[in-house]
């Protein structure tokens, strides 16, 4: 266990009827608010009207940027950063899923510099010294962007999807009302749940520095998603199910479970190439990759962790044959993704072609090695991609 600093300063308003606090929270940062959102789901659910009413009630000046895409593009970020400069914006209010919040994070950083926002993500890796304050209202439980320092942006010109973490990008305040997720489709609920599970497994399957307390916490979160994702898909307005998914999405990636661990993620870099090349939904790519990655990394040295996963998360009866127990855990996870959640189970069905594997694999490991649970070089990643066909 390594030393760590625990400091997650996002203020969270969780639950129904908390929007009355929005005006007060925004006002502490200034008067001019840039409201950002996606393709219009927030209008359909009445959230847009409620947010605008609160902003007006607080006497704030409202500017708007809509149309942020799933797998958000750098062009939207550029537009938002420019609007911040043109209107001297004081605070950004992101209302939506991970894509809207992520794009808003880089708008907030881009507003504070003279260079192009892509320079934060390209090889230049320009420093993020400052960002305008961000407030978020989450409408989809998945990425944890509402309470983390990360954001992932796509560049269609270069066929790249790149993420970066920086403390400056952390939302100052987030509103988490499970009723705002009642309208999330069964498909997006499934993808979001697969994303949450992946965020946990990227940390759970880790060579070193395990801490019993954190393992128990992660197993609890995994069981929560496994219990409630199917309920939310069947009964979209089940508050308990939506609330459990929402709070788990935040805690899966807000820095708590990674405290004290040294680790690199494996499935996420592999998936980001799928989204970059094929614009597929992030959680779907992760669902297809994760069981194959687990299978690829399973060996005598790692088998005990798989047995722990199978028994503690899926209730598999441990047998003398550890390998068999380990494989049962992977099989049950695959069954959960592809049967219970109904997600497509292979690359062929989502149109991903083998001819792109070498290039996607090279980019996923940046031409080197992903130093995750098992080191993965380009050849390993290509093999995992092949297992997904
Ligand atoms: O654009 P609108 O109209 O809002 O529709 C969205 C979008 O079509 C819709 N939606 C959102 N809330 C809804 C709703 N539909 C009905 N009712 C609601 N309440 O759902 C669709 C998907 O939205 P999106 O924001 O793209 O989904 P998600 O939250 O899964 O975000 C995915 C993005 O986040 C990145 C992913 O790579 C991807 O680009 N990630 C961000 C991370 C982070 N910041 O830490 C980590 C993750 O691993 C991930 O990489
Ligand atoms: Zn993810």
PDB file of C-alpha atoms in Angstrom, residues 32-316:
ATOM      1  CA  UNK A  32     -22.147  35.059 -16.567  1.00  0.00           C
ATOM      2  CA  UNK A  33     -23.027  31.410 -17.040  1.00  0.00           C
ATOM      3  CA  UNK A  34     -22.373  29.242 -20.106  1.00  0.00           C
ATOM      4  CA  UNK A  35     -24.918  26.416 -20.155  1.00  0.00           C
ATOM      5  CA  UNK A  36     -23.728  23.430 -22.209  1.00  0.00           C
ATOM      6  CA  UNK A  37     -25.719  20.394 -23.268  1.00  0.00           C
ATOM      7  CA  UNK A  38     -26.032  17.670 -25.891  1.00  0.00           C
ATOM      8  CA  UNK A  39     -28.549  16.792 -28.549  1.00  0.00           C
ATOM      9  CA  UNK A  40     -31.669  17.839 -26.707  1.00  0.00           C
ATOM     10  CA  UNK A  41     -32.559  15.094 -24.227  1.00  0.00           C
ATOM     11  CA  UNK A  42     -32.540  17.697 -21.442  1.00  0.00           C
ATOM     12  CA  UNK A  43     -35.331  19.585 -23.215  1.00  0.00           C
ATOM     13  CA  UNK A  44     -37.451  16.450 -23.578  1.00  0.00           C
ATOM     14  CA  UNK A  45     -37.226  15.700 -19.865  1.00  0.00           C
ATOM     15  CA  UNK A  46     -38.069  19.260 -18.803  1.00  0.00           C
ATOM     16  CA  UNK A  47     -34.695  19.792 -17.164  1.00  0.00           C
ATOM     17  CA  UNK A  48     -33.691  22.585 -19.527  1.00  0.00           C
ATOM     18  CA  UNK A  49     -36.703  24.715 -18.512  1.00  0.00           C
ATOM     19  CA  UNK A  50     -36.091  24.061 -14.826  1.00  0.00           C
ATOM     20  CA  UNK A  51     -32.405  25.012 -15.100  1.00  0.00           C
ATOM     21  CA  UNK A  52     -33.097  28.180 -17.074  1.00  0.00           C
ATOM     22  CA  UNK A  53     -35.756  29.203 -14.531  1.00  0.00           C
ATOM     23  CA  UNK A  54     -33.259  28.831 -11.660  1.00  0.00           C
ATOM     24  CA  UNK A  55     -30.606  30.818 -13.525  1.00  0.00           C
ATOM     25  CA  UNK A  56     -33.077  33.628 -14.217  1.00  0.00           C
ATOM     26  CA  UNK A  57     -34.341  33.585 -10.641  1.00  0.00           C
ATOM     27  CA  UNK A  58     -30.785  34.111  -9.432  1.00  0.00           C
ATOM     28  CA  UNK A  59     -30.408  37.116 -11.776  1.00  0.00           C
ATOM     29  CA  UNK A  60     -27.548  35.527 -13.743  1.00  0.00           C
ATOM     30  CA  UNK A  61     -26.718  36.125 -17.413  1.00  0.00           C
ATOM     31  CA  UNK A  62     -27.250  33.026 -19.521  1.00  0.00           C
ATOM     32  CA  UNK A  63     -25.307  31.917 -22.626  1.00  0.00           C
ATOM     33  CA  UNK A  64     -25.847  28.547 -24.279  1.00  0.00           C
ATOM     34  CA  UNK A  65     -23.972  25.979 -26.290  1.00  0.00           C
ATOM     35  CA  UNK A  66     -25.926  22.927 -27.424  1.00  0.00           C
ATOM     36  CA  UNK A  67     -25.222  19.987 -29.711  1.00  0.00           C
ATOM     37  CA  UNK A  68     -22.316  18.386 -27.852  1.00  0.00           C
ATOM     38  CA  UNK A  69     -21.926  14.969 -29.451  1.00  0.00           C
ATOM     39  CA  UNK A  70     -21.595  11.567 -27.779  1.00  0.00           C
ATOM     40  CA  UNK A  71     -17.829  10.914 -27.979  1.00  0.00           C
ATOM     41  CA  UNK A  72     -17.495  14.719 -27.880  1.00  0.00           C
ATOM     42  CA  UNK A  73     -15.498  16.417 -30.600  1.00  0.00           C
ATOM     43  CA  UNK A  74     -12.725  18.937 -30.256  1.00  0.00           C
ATOM     44  CA  UNK A  75     -14.725  21.285 -32.522  1.00  0.00           C
ATOM     45  CA  UNK A  76     -17.401  21.642 -29.839  1.00  0.00           C
ATOM     46  CA  UNK A  77     -14.700  22.288 -27.266  1.00  0.00           C
ATOM     47  CA  UNK A  78     -13.176  24.995 -29.451  1.00  0.00           C
ATOM     48  CA  UNK A  79     -16.582  26.627 -29.905  1.00  0.00           C
ATOM     49  CA  UNK A  80     -17.232  26.640 -26.161  1.00  0.00           C
ATOM     50  CA  UNK A  81     -13.791  27.974 -25.263  1.00  0.00           C
ATOM     51  CA  UNK A  82     -14.283  30.805 -27.756  1.00  0.00           C
ATOM     52  CA  UNK A  83     -17.720  31.620 -26.335  1.00  0.00           C
ATOM     53  CA  UNK A  84     -16.195  31.839 -22.859  1.00  0.00           C
ATOM     54  CA  UNK A  85     -13.670  34.361 -24.139  1.00  0.00           C
ATOM     55  CA  UNK A  86     -16.192  36.356 -26.213  1.00  0.00           C
ATOM     56  CA  UNK A  87     -18.679  36.693 -23.355  1.00  0.00           C
ATOM     57  CA  UNK A  88     -16.270  36.813 -20.451  1.00  0.00           C
ATOM     58  CA  UNK A  89     -17.919  33.770 -18.888  1.00  0.00           C
ATOM     59  CA  UNK A  90     -17.481  33.229 -15.136  1.00  0.00           C
ATOM     60  CA  UNK A  91     -18.760  29.665 -14.744  1.00  0.00           C
ATOM     61  CA  UNK A  92     -19.730  26.754 -17.000  1.00  0.00           C
ATOM     62  CA  UNK A  93     -22.799  24.651 -16.285  1.00  0.00           C
ATOM     63  CA  UNK A  94     -22.734  21.238 -17.993  1.00  0.00           C
ATOM     64  CA  UNK A  95     -26.090  19.460 -18.104  1.00  0.00           C
ATOM     65  CA  UNK A  96     -25.944  15.942 -19.504  1.00  0.00           C
ATOM     66  CA  UNK A  97     -23.927  12.743 -19.599  1.00  0.00           C
ATOM     67  CA  UNK A  98     -20.188  12.210 -19.637  1.00  0.00           C
ATOM     68  CA  UNK A  99     -19.780  13.636 -23.132  1.00  0.00           C
ATOM     69  CA  UNK A 100     -21.252  17.018 -22.236  1.00  0.00           C
ATOM     70  CA  UNK A 101     -19.344  17.220 -18.954  1.00  0.00           C
ATOM     71  CA  UNK A 102     -16.056  16.139 -20.573  1.00  0.00           C
ATOM     72  CA  UNK A 103     -16.313  18.659 -23.397  1.00  0.00           C
ATOM     73  CA  UNK A 104     -17.184  21.376 -20.888  1.00  0.00           C
ATOM     74  CA  UNK A 105     -14.074  20.566 -18.862  1.00  0.00           C
ATOM     75  CA  UNK A 106     -11.817  21.327 -21.812  1.00  0.00           C
ATOM     76  CA  UNK A 107     -13.849  24.420 -22.738  1.00  0.00           C
ATOM     77  CA  UNK A 108     -13.152  25.667 -19.217  1.00  0.00           C
ATOM     78  CA  UNK A 109      -9.428  25.050 -19.658  1.00  0.00           C
ATOM     79  CA  UNK A 110      -9.376  26.346 -23.234  1.00  0.00           C
ATOM     80  CA  UNK A 111     -10.976  29.590 -22.092  1.00  0.00           C
ATOM     81  CA  UNK A 112      -7.879  30.391 -20.039  1.00  0.00           C
ATOM     82  CA  UNK A 113      -5.249  30.076 -22.779  1.00  0.00           C
ATOM     83  CA  UNK A 114      -4.480  31.599 -26.156  1.00  0.00           C
ATOM     84  CA  UNK A 115      -3.590  28.348 -27.896  1.00  0.00           C
ATOM     85  CA  UNK A 116      -5.878  25.747 -29.493  1.00  0.00           C
ATOM     86  CA  UNK A 117      -7.627  23.444 -26.987  1.00  0.00           C
ATOM     87  CA  UNK A 118      -6.366  20.356 -28.851  1.00  0.00           C
ATOM     88  CA  UNK A 119      -2.851  21.299 -27.695  1.00  0.00           C
ATOM     89  CA  UNK A 120      -3.900  19.982 -24.264  1.00  0.00           C
ATOM     90  CA  UNK A 121      -4.406  16.540 -25.799  1.00  0.00           C
ATOM     91  CA  UNK A 122      -2.027  16.343 -28.739  1.00  0.00           C
ATOM     92  CA  UNK A 123       1.670  15.519 -28.474  1.00  0.00           C
ATOM     93  CA  UNK A 124       2.200  19.086 -27.271  1.00  0.00           C
ATOM     94  CA  UNK A 125       0.458  18.160 -23.978  1.00  0.00           C
ATOM     95  CA  UNK A 126       0.187  21.838 -23.070  1.00  0.00           C
ATOM     96  CA  UNK A 127       0.016  22.409 -19.309  1.00  0.00           C
ATOM     97  CA  UNK A 128      -3.400  22.975 -17.736  1.00  0.00           C
ATOM     98  CA  UNK A 129      -2.618  25.701 -15.288  1.00  0.00           C
ATOM     99  CA  UNK A 130      -6.082  27.084 -14.872  1.00  0.00           C
ATOM    100  CA  UNK A 131      -9.687  26.400 -15.842  1.00  0.00           C
ATOM    101  CA  UNK A 132     -12.916  28.290 -15.292  1.00  0.00           C
ATOM    102  CA  UNK A 133     -15.128  26.755 -12.580  1.00  0.00           C
ATOM    103  CA  UNK A 134     -17.460  23.955 -13.677  1.00  0.00           C
ATOM    104  CA  UNK A 135     -20.822  22.957 -12.223  1.00  0.00           C
ATOM    105  CA  UNK A 136     -22.515  19.813 -13.530  1.00  0.00           C
ATOM    106  CA  UNK A 137     -25.996  18.337 -13.561  1.00  0.00           C
ATOM    107  CA  UNK A 138     -25.706  14.662 -14.397  1.00  0.00           C
ATOM    108  CA  UNK A 139     -28.334  12.938 -16.553  1.00  0.00           C
ATOM    109  CA  UNK A 140     -26.702   9.556 -17.250  1.00  0.00           C
ATOM    110  CA  UNK A 141     -24.930   7.262 -14.785  1.00  0.00           C
ATOM    111  CA  UNK A 142     -21.752   5.954 -16.361  1.00  0.00           C
ATOM    112  CA  UNK A 143     -18.516   7.856 -16.635  1.00  0.00           C
ATOM    113  CA  UNK A 144     -18.123   9.473 -13.215  1.00  0.00           C
ATOM    114  CA  UNK A 145     -17.113  12.700 -14.962  1.00  0.00           C
ATOM    115  CA  UNK A 146     -19.339  14.524 -12.460  1.00  0.00           C
ATOM    116  CA  UNK A 147     -16.834  13.854  -9.697  1.00  0.00           C
ATOM    117  CA  UNK A 148     -13.506  13.139 -11.378  1.00  0.00           C
ATOM    118  CA  UNK A 149     -10.579  14.965 -12.918  1.00  0.00           C
ATOM    119  CA  UNK A 150     -10.768  13.257 -16.322  1.00  0.00           C
ATOM    120  CA  UNK A 151     -12.153  14.155 -19.729  1.00  0.00           C
ATOM    121  CA  UNK A 152     -11.948  12.370 -23.071  1.00  0.00           C
ATOM    122  CA  UNK A 153     -12.174  14.186 -26.411  1.00  0.00           C
ATOM    123  CA  UNK A 154     -12.299  12.947 -30.019  1.00  0.00           C
ATOM    124  CA  UNK A 155     -10.606  14.508 -33.005  1.00  0.00           C
ATOM    125  CA  UNK A 156     -12.134  13.351 -36.283  1.00  0.00           C
ATOM    126  CA  UNK A 157      -9.347  14.841 -38.388  1.00  0.00           C
ATOM    127  CA  UNK A 158      -6.661  12.753 -36.717  1.00  0.00           C
ATOM    128  CA  UNK A 159      -8.901   9.749 -35.818  1.00  0.00           C
ATOM    129  CA  UNK A 160      -7.916  10.116 -32.192  1.00  0.00           C
ATOM    130  CA  UNK A 161      -9.769   9.902 -28.907  1.00  0.00           C
ATOM    131  CA  UNK A 162      -7.627  11.063 -26.043  1.00  0.00           C
ATOM    132  CA  UNK A 163      -8.210  11.453 -22.339  1.00  0.00           C
ATOM    133  CA  UNK A 164      -6.422  13.497 -19.746  1.00  0.00           C
ATOM    134  CA  UNK A 165      -6.734  13.954 -16.019  1.00  0.00           C
ATOM    135  CA  UNK A 166      -6.096  17.220 -14.268  1.00  0.00           C
ATOM    136  CA  UNK A 167      -7.276  18.634 -10.982  1.00  0.00           C
ATOM    137  CA  UNK A 168      -8.289  21.875 -12.651  1.00  0.00           C
ATOM    138  CA  UNK A 169     -10.961  19.913 -14.570  1.00  0.00           C
ATOM    139  CA  UNK A 170     -12.798  18.674 -11.498  1.00  0.00           C
ATOM    140  CA  UNK A 171     -16.371  19.991 -11.231  1.00  0.00           C
ATOM    141  CA  UNK A 172     -16.734  22.259  -8.189  1.00  0.00           C
ATOM    142  CA  UNK A 173     -20.373  21.294  -7.643  1.00  0.00           C
ATOM    143  CA  UNK A 174     -22.446  18.440  -9.084  1.00  0.00           C
ATOM    144  CA  UNK A 175     -26.176  17.818  -8.913  1.00  0.00           C
ATOM    145  CA  UNK A 176     -27.025  14.117  -8.910  1.00  0.00           C
ATOM    146  CA  UNK A 177     -30.758  13.607  -9.144  1.00  0.00           C
ATOM    147  CA  UNK A 178     -31.640  10.005 -10.075  1.00  0.00           C
ATOM    148  CA  UNK A 179     -34.981  11.136 -11.543  1.00  0.00           C
ATOM    149  CA  UNK A 180     -33.010  12.914 -14.302  1.00  0.00           C
ATOM    150  CA  UNK A 181     -31.921   9.454 -15.476  1.00  0.00           C
ATOM    151  CA  UNK A 182     -35.424   7.943 -15.693  1.00  0.00           C
ATOM    152  CA  UNK A 183     -35.493   8.575 -19.460  1.00  0.00           C
ATOM    153  CA  UNK A 184     -32.111   6.997 -20.226  1.00  0.00           C
ATOM    154  CA  UNK A 185     -32.828   4.214 -22.739  1.00  0.00           C
ATOM    155  CA  UNK A 186     -32.282   0.564 -21.814  1.00  0.00           C
ATOM    156  CA  UNK A 187     -29.346   0.496 -24.257  1.00  0.00           C
ATOM    157  CA  UNK A 188     -27.601   3.529 -22.720  1.00  0.00           C
ATOM    158  CA  UNK A 189     -28.375   2.176 -19.239  1.00  0.00           C
ATOM    159  CA  UNK A 190     -26.660  -1.083 -20.215  1.00  0.00           C
ATOM    160  CA  UNK A 191     -23.659   0.705 -21.727  1.00  0.00           C
ATOM    161  CA  UNK A 192     -23.351   3.027 -18.734  1.00  0.00           C
ATOM    162  CA  UNK A 193     -23.467   0.070 -16.360  1.00  0.00           C
ATOM    163  CA  UNK A 194     -20.770  -1.741 -18.337  1.00  0.00           C
ATOM    164  CA  UNK A 195     -18.652   1.410 -18.107  1.00  0.00           C
ATOM    165  CA  UNK A 196     -19.053   1.570 -14.312  1.00  0.00           C
ATOM    166  CA  UNK A 197     -18.105  -2.104 -14.015  1.00  0.00           C
ATOM    167  CA  UNK A 198     -15.041  -1.554 -16.169  1.00  0.00           C
ATOM    168  CA  UNK A 199     -13.883   1.402 -14.063  1.00  0.00           C
ATOM    169  CA  UNK A 200     -13.936  -0.877 -11.036  1.00  0.00           C
ATOM    170  CA  UNK A 201     -12.340  -3.905 -12.715  1.00  0.00           C
ATOM    171  CA  UNK A 202      -9.490  -1.819 -14.123  1.00  0.00           C
ATOM    172  CA  UNK A 203      -8.511  -1.189 -10.506  1.00  0.00           C
ATOM    173  CA  UNK A 204      -9.622  -4.474  -8.919  1.00  0.00           C
ATOM    174  CA  UNK A 205      -7.460  -6.548 -11.263  1.00  0.00           C
ATOM    175  CA  UNK A 206      -4.167  -5.059 -10.354  1.00  0.00           C
ATOM    176  CA  UNK A 207      -0.897  -6.802  -9.642  1.00  0.00           C
ATOM    177  CA  UNK A 208       0.096  -5.071  -6.469  1.00  0.00           C
ATOM    178  CA  UNK A 209      -0.981  -3.011  -3.504  1.00  0.00           C
ATOM    179  CA  UNK A 210      -4.304  -4.680  -2.844  1.00  0.00           C
ATOM    180  CA  UNK A 211      -6.089  -3.452   0.245  1.00  0.00           C
ATOM    181  CA  UNK A 212      -8.737  -5.727   1.724  1.00  0.00           C
ATOM    182  CA  UNK A 213     -10.993  -2.805   2.617  1.00  0.00           C
ATOM    183  CA  UNK A 214     -10.903  -1.429  -0.933  1.00  0.00           C
ATOM    184  CA  UNK A 215     -11.453  -4.880  -2.455  1.00  0.00           C
ATOM    185  CA  UNK A 216     -14.600  -5.280  -0.323  1.00  0.00           C
ATOM    186  CA  UNK A 217     -15.749  -1.823  -1.371  1.00  0.00           C
ATOM    187  CA  UNK A 218     -15.208  -2.626  -5.050  1.00  0.00           C
ATOM    188  CA  UNK A 219     -16.969  -5.976  -4.773  1.00  0.00           C
ATOM    189  CA  UNK A 220     -19.902  -4.165  -3.155  1.00  0.00           C
ATOM    190  CA  UNK A 221     -20.058  -1.674  -6.007  1.00  0.00           C
ATOM    191  CA  UNK A 222     -19.869  -4.442  -8.622  1.00  0.00           C
ATOM    192  CA  UNK A 223     -22.712  -6.298  -6.925  1.00  0.00           C
ATOM    193  CA  UNK A 224     -24.710  -3.082  -6.826  1.00  0.00           C
ATOM    194  CA  UNK A 225     -24.464  -2.605 -10.593  1.00  0.00           C
ATOM    195  CA  UNK A 226     -25.175  -6.280 -11.255  1.00  0.00           C
ATOM    196  CA  UNK A 227     -28.286  -6.057  -9.057  1.00  0.00           C
ATOM    197  CA  UNK A 228     -29.685  -2.734 -10.226  1.00  0.00           C
ATOM    198  CA  UNK A 229     -28.789  -2.343 -13.930  1.00  0.00           C
ATOM    199  CA  UNK A 230     -31.371  -4.946 -15.038  1.00  0.00           C
ATOM    200  CA  UNK A 231     -33.959  -3.385 -12.713  1.00  0.00           C
ATOM    201  CA  UNK A 232     -33.374   0.072 -14.221  1.00  0.00           C
ATOM    202  CA  UNK A 233     -33.688  -1.373 -17.729  1.00  0.00           C
ATOM    203  CA  UNK A 234     -36.943  -3.124 -16.874  1.00  0.00           C
ATOM    204  CA  UNK A 235     -38.393  -0.357 -14.730  1.00  0.00           C
ATOM    205  CA  UNK A 236     -36.823   2.928 -15.920  1.00  0.00           C
ATOM    206  CA  UNK A 237     -38.492   4.945 -13.150  1.00  0.00           C
ATOM    207  CA  UNK A 238     -37.337   2.760 -10.284  1.00  0.00           C
ATOM    208  CA  UNK A 239     -35.756   5.425  -8.048  1.00  0.00           C
ATOM    209  CA  UNK A 240     -33.803   2.971  -5.910  1.00  0.00           C
ATOM    210  CA  UNK A 241     -32.192   1.355  -8.949  1.00  0.00           C
ATOM    211  CA  UNK A 242     -31.327   4.677 -10.601  1.00  0.00           C
ATOM    212  CA  UNK A 243     -29.984   6.098  -7.322  1.00  0.00           C
ATOM    213  CA  UNK A 244     -27.751   3.100  -6.706  1.00  0.00           C
ATOM    214  CA  UNK A 245     -26.344   3.260 -10.230  1.00  0.00           C
ATOM    215  CA  UNK A 246     -25.804   6.998 -10.015  1.00  0.00           C
ATOM    216  CA  UNK A 247     -23.864   7.055  -6.770  1.00  0.00           C
ATOM    217  CA  UNK A 248     -21.856   4.004  -7.811  1.00  0.00           C
ATOM    218  CA  UNK A 249     -20.880   5.692 -11.076  1.00  0.00           C
ATOM    219  CA  UNK A 250     -19.340   8.555  -9.113  1.00  0.00           C
ATOM    220  CA  UNK A 251     -17.507   6.417  -6.558  1.00  0.00           C
ATOM    221  CA  UNK A 252     -16.155   3.995  -9.139  1.00  0.00           C
ATOM    222  CA  UNK A 253     -13.806   6.638 -10.515  1.00  0.00           C
ATOM    223  CA  UNK A 254     -13.581   9.567  -8.107  1.00  0.00           C
ATOM    224  CA  UNK A 255     -10.157   8.555  -6.833  1.00  0.00           C
ATOM    225  CA  UNK A 256     -11.227   6.674  -3.716  1.00  0.00           C
ATOM    226  CA  UNK A 257     -10.607   3.122  -4.926  1.00  0.00           C
ATOM    227  CA  UNK A 258      -7.336   4.024  -6.616  1.00  0.00           C
ATOM    228  CA  UNK A 259      -5.856   5.646  -3.513  1.00  0.00           C
ATOM    229  CA  UNK A 260      -2.612   3.897  -2.652  1.00  0.00           C
ATOM    230  CA  UNK A 261      -2.498   1.888  -5.871  1.00  0.00           C
ATOM    231  CA  UNK A 262      -0.084   2.216  -8.735  1.00  0.00           C
ATOM    232  CA  UNK A 263      -1.784   1.064 -11.852  1.00  0.00           C
ATOM    233  CA  UNK A 264      -2.438   1.691 -15.504  1.00  0.00           C
ATOM    234  CA  UNK A 265      -5.801   0.884 -17.064  1.00  0.00           C
ATOM    235  CA  UNK A 266      -5.924  -1.647 -19.886  1.00  0.00           C
ATOM    236  CA  UNK A 267      -9.427  -1.910 -21.376  1.00  0.00           C
ATOM    237  CA  UNK A 268      -9.947   1.846 -21.581  1.00  0.00           C
ATOM    238  CA  UNK A 269      -7.011   2.598 -23.909  1.00  0.00           C
ATOM    239  CA  UNK A 270      -8.017  -0.419 -26.013  1.00  0.00           C
ATOM    240  CA  UNK A 271     -11.628   0.816 -26.148  1.00  0.00           C
ATOM    241  CA  UNK A 272     -10.814   4.444 -26.913  1.00  0.00           C
ATOM    242  CA  UNK A 273      -9.345   3.278 -30.227  1.00  0.00           C
ATOM    243  CA  UNK A 274     -12.629   1.512 -31.072  1.00  0.00           C
ATOM    244  CA  UNK A 275     -14.525   4.744 -30.437  1.00  0.00           C
ATOM    245  CA  UNK A 276     -11.940   6.787 -32.334  1.00  0.00           C
ATOM    246  CA  UNK A 277     -12.078   4.533 -35.412  1.00  0.00           C
ATOM    247  CA  UNK A 278     -15.740   3.493 -35.335  1.00  0.00           C
ATOM    248  CA  UNK A 279     -17.498   6.051 -33.098  1.00  0.00           C
ATOM    249  CA  UNK A 280     -19.096   3.249 -31.055  1.00  0.00           C
ATOM    250  CA  UNK A 281     -20.580   3.738 -27.591  1.00  0.00           C
ATOM    251  CA  UNK A 282     -17.836   3.586 -24.963  1.00  0.00           C
ATOM    252  CA  UNK A 283     -19.600   1.133 -22.629  1.00  0.00           C
ATOM    253  CA  UNK A 284     -20.423  -1.261 -25.457  1.00  0.00           C
ATOM    254  CA  UNK A 285     -16.769  -1.476 -26.485  1.00  0.00           C
ATOM    255  CA  UNK A 286     -15.771  -2.106 -22.875  1.00  0.00           C
ATOM    256  CA  UNK A 287     -18.358  -4.864 -22.461  1.00  0.00           C
ATOM    257  CA  UNK A 288     -16.979  -6.706 -25.483  1.00  0.00           C
ATOM    258  CA  UNK A 289     -13.343  -6.239 -24.466  1.00  0.00           C
ATOM    259  CA  UNK A 290     -13.410  -6.840 -20.723  1.00  0.00           C
ATOM    260  CA  UNK A 291     -14.147 -10.597 -20.523  1.00  0.00           C
ATOM    261  CA  UNK A 292     -11.575 -11.262 -23.292  1.00  0.00           C
ATOM    262  CA  UNK A 293      -8.961  -9.151 -21.524  1.00  0.00           C
ATOM    263  CA  UNK A 294      -9.636 -11.055 -18.310  1.00  0.00           C
ATOM    264  CA  UNK A 295      -9.288 -14.354 -20.137  1.00  0.00           C
ATOM    265  CA  UNK A 296      -6.039 -13.218 -21.761  1.00  0.00           C
ATOM    266  CA  UNK A 297      -4.493 -12.167 -18.446  1.00  0.00           C
ATOM    267  CA  UNK A 298      -5.506 -15.278 -16.513  1.00  0.00           C
ATOM    268  CA  UNK A 299      -2.600 -17.510 -15.507  1.00  0.00           C
ATOM    269  CA  UNK A 300      -1.246 -19.360 -12.475  1.00  0.00           C
ATOM    270  CA  UNK A 301       0.147 -16.144 -10.984  1.00  0.00           C
ATOM    271  CA  UNK A 302      -3.120 -14.227 -11.225  1.00  0.00           C
ATOM    272  CA  UNK A 303      -5.664 -16.994 -10.661  1.00  0.00           C
ATOM    273  CA  UNK A 304      -6.309 -16.232  -6.977  1.00  0.00           C
ATOM    274  CA  UNK A 305      -7.663 -12.781  -7.778  1.00  0.00           C
ATOM    275  CA  UNK A 306     -10.056 -14.291 -10.324  1.00  0.00           C
ATOM    276  CA  UNK A 307     -11.232 -16.843  -7.755  1.00  0.00           C
ATOM    277  CA  UNK A 308     -11.872 -13.985  -5.319  1.00  0.00           C
ATOM    278  CA  UNK A 309     -13.858 -12.169  -8.010  1.00  0.00           C
ATOM    279  CA  UNK A 310     -15.904 -15.244  -8.955  1.00  0.00           C
ATOM    280  CA  UNK A 311     -16.778 -16.164  -5.383  1.00  0.00           C
ATOM    281  CA  UNK A 312     -17.290 -12.706  -3.858  1.00  0.00           C
ATOM    282  CA  UNK A 313     -19.038 -11.007  -6.777  1.00  0.00           C
ATOM    283  CA  UNK A 314     -20.947 -13.835  -8.467  1.00  0.00           C
ATOM    284  CA  UNK A 315     -21.248 -16.244  -5.551  1.00  0.00           C
ATOM    285  CA  UNK A 316     -19.479 -19.094  -7.380  1.00  0.00           C
TER     286      UNK A 316
END
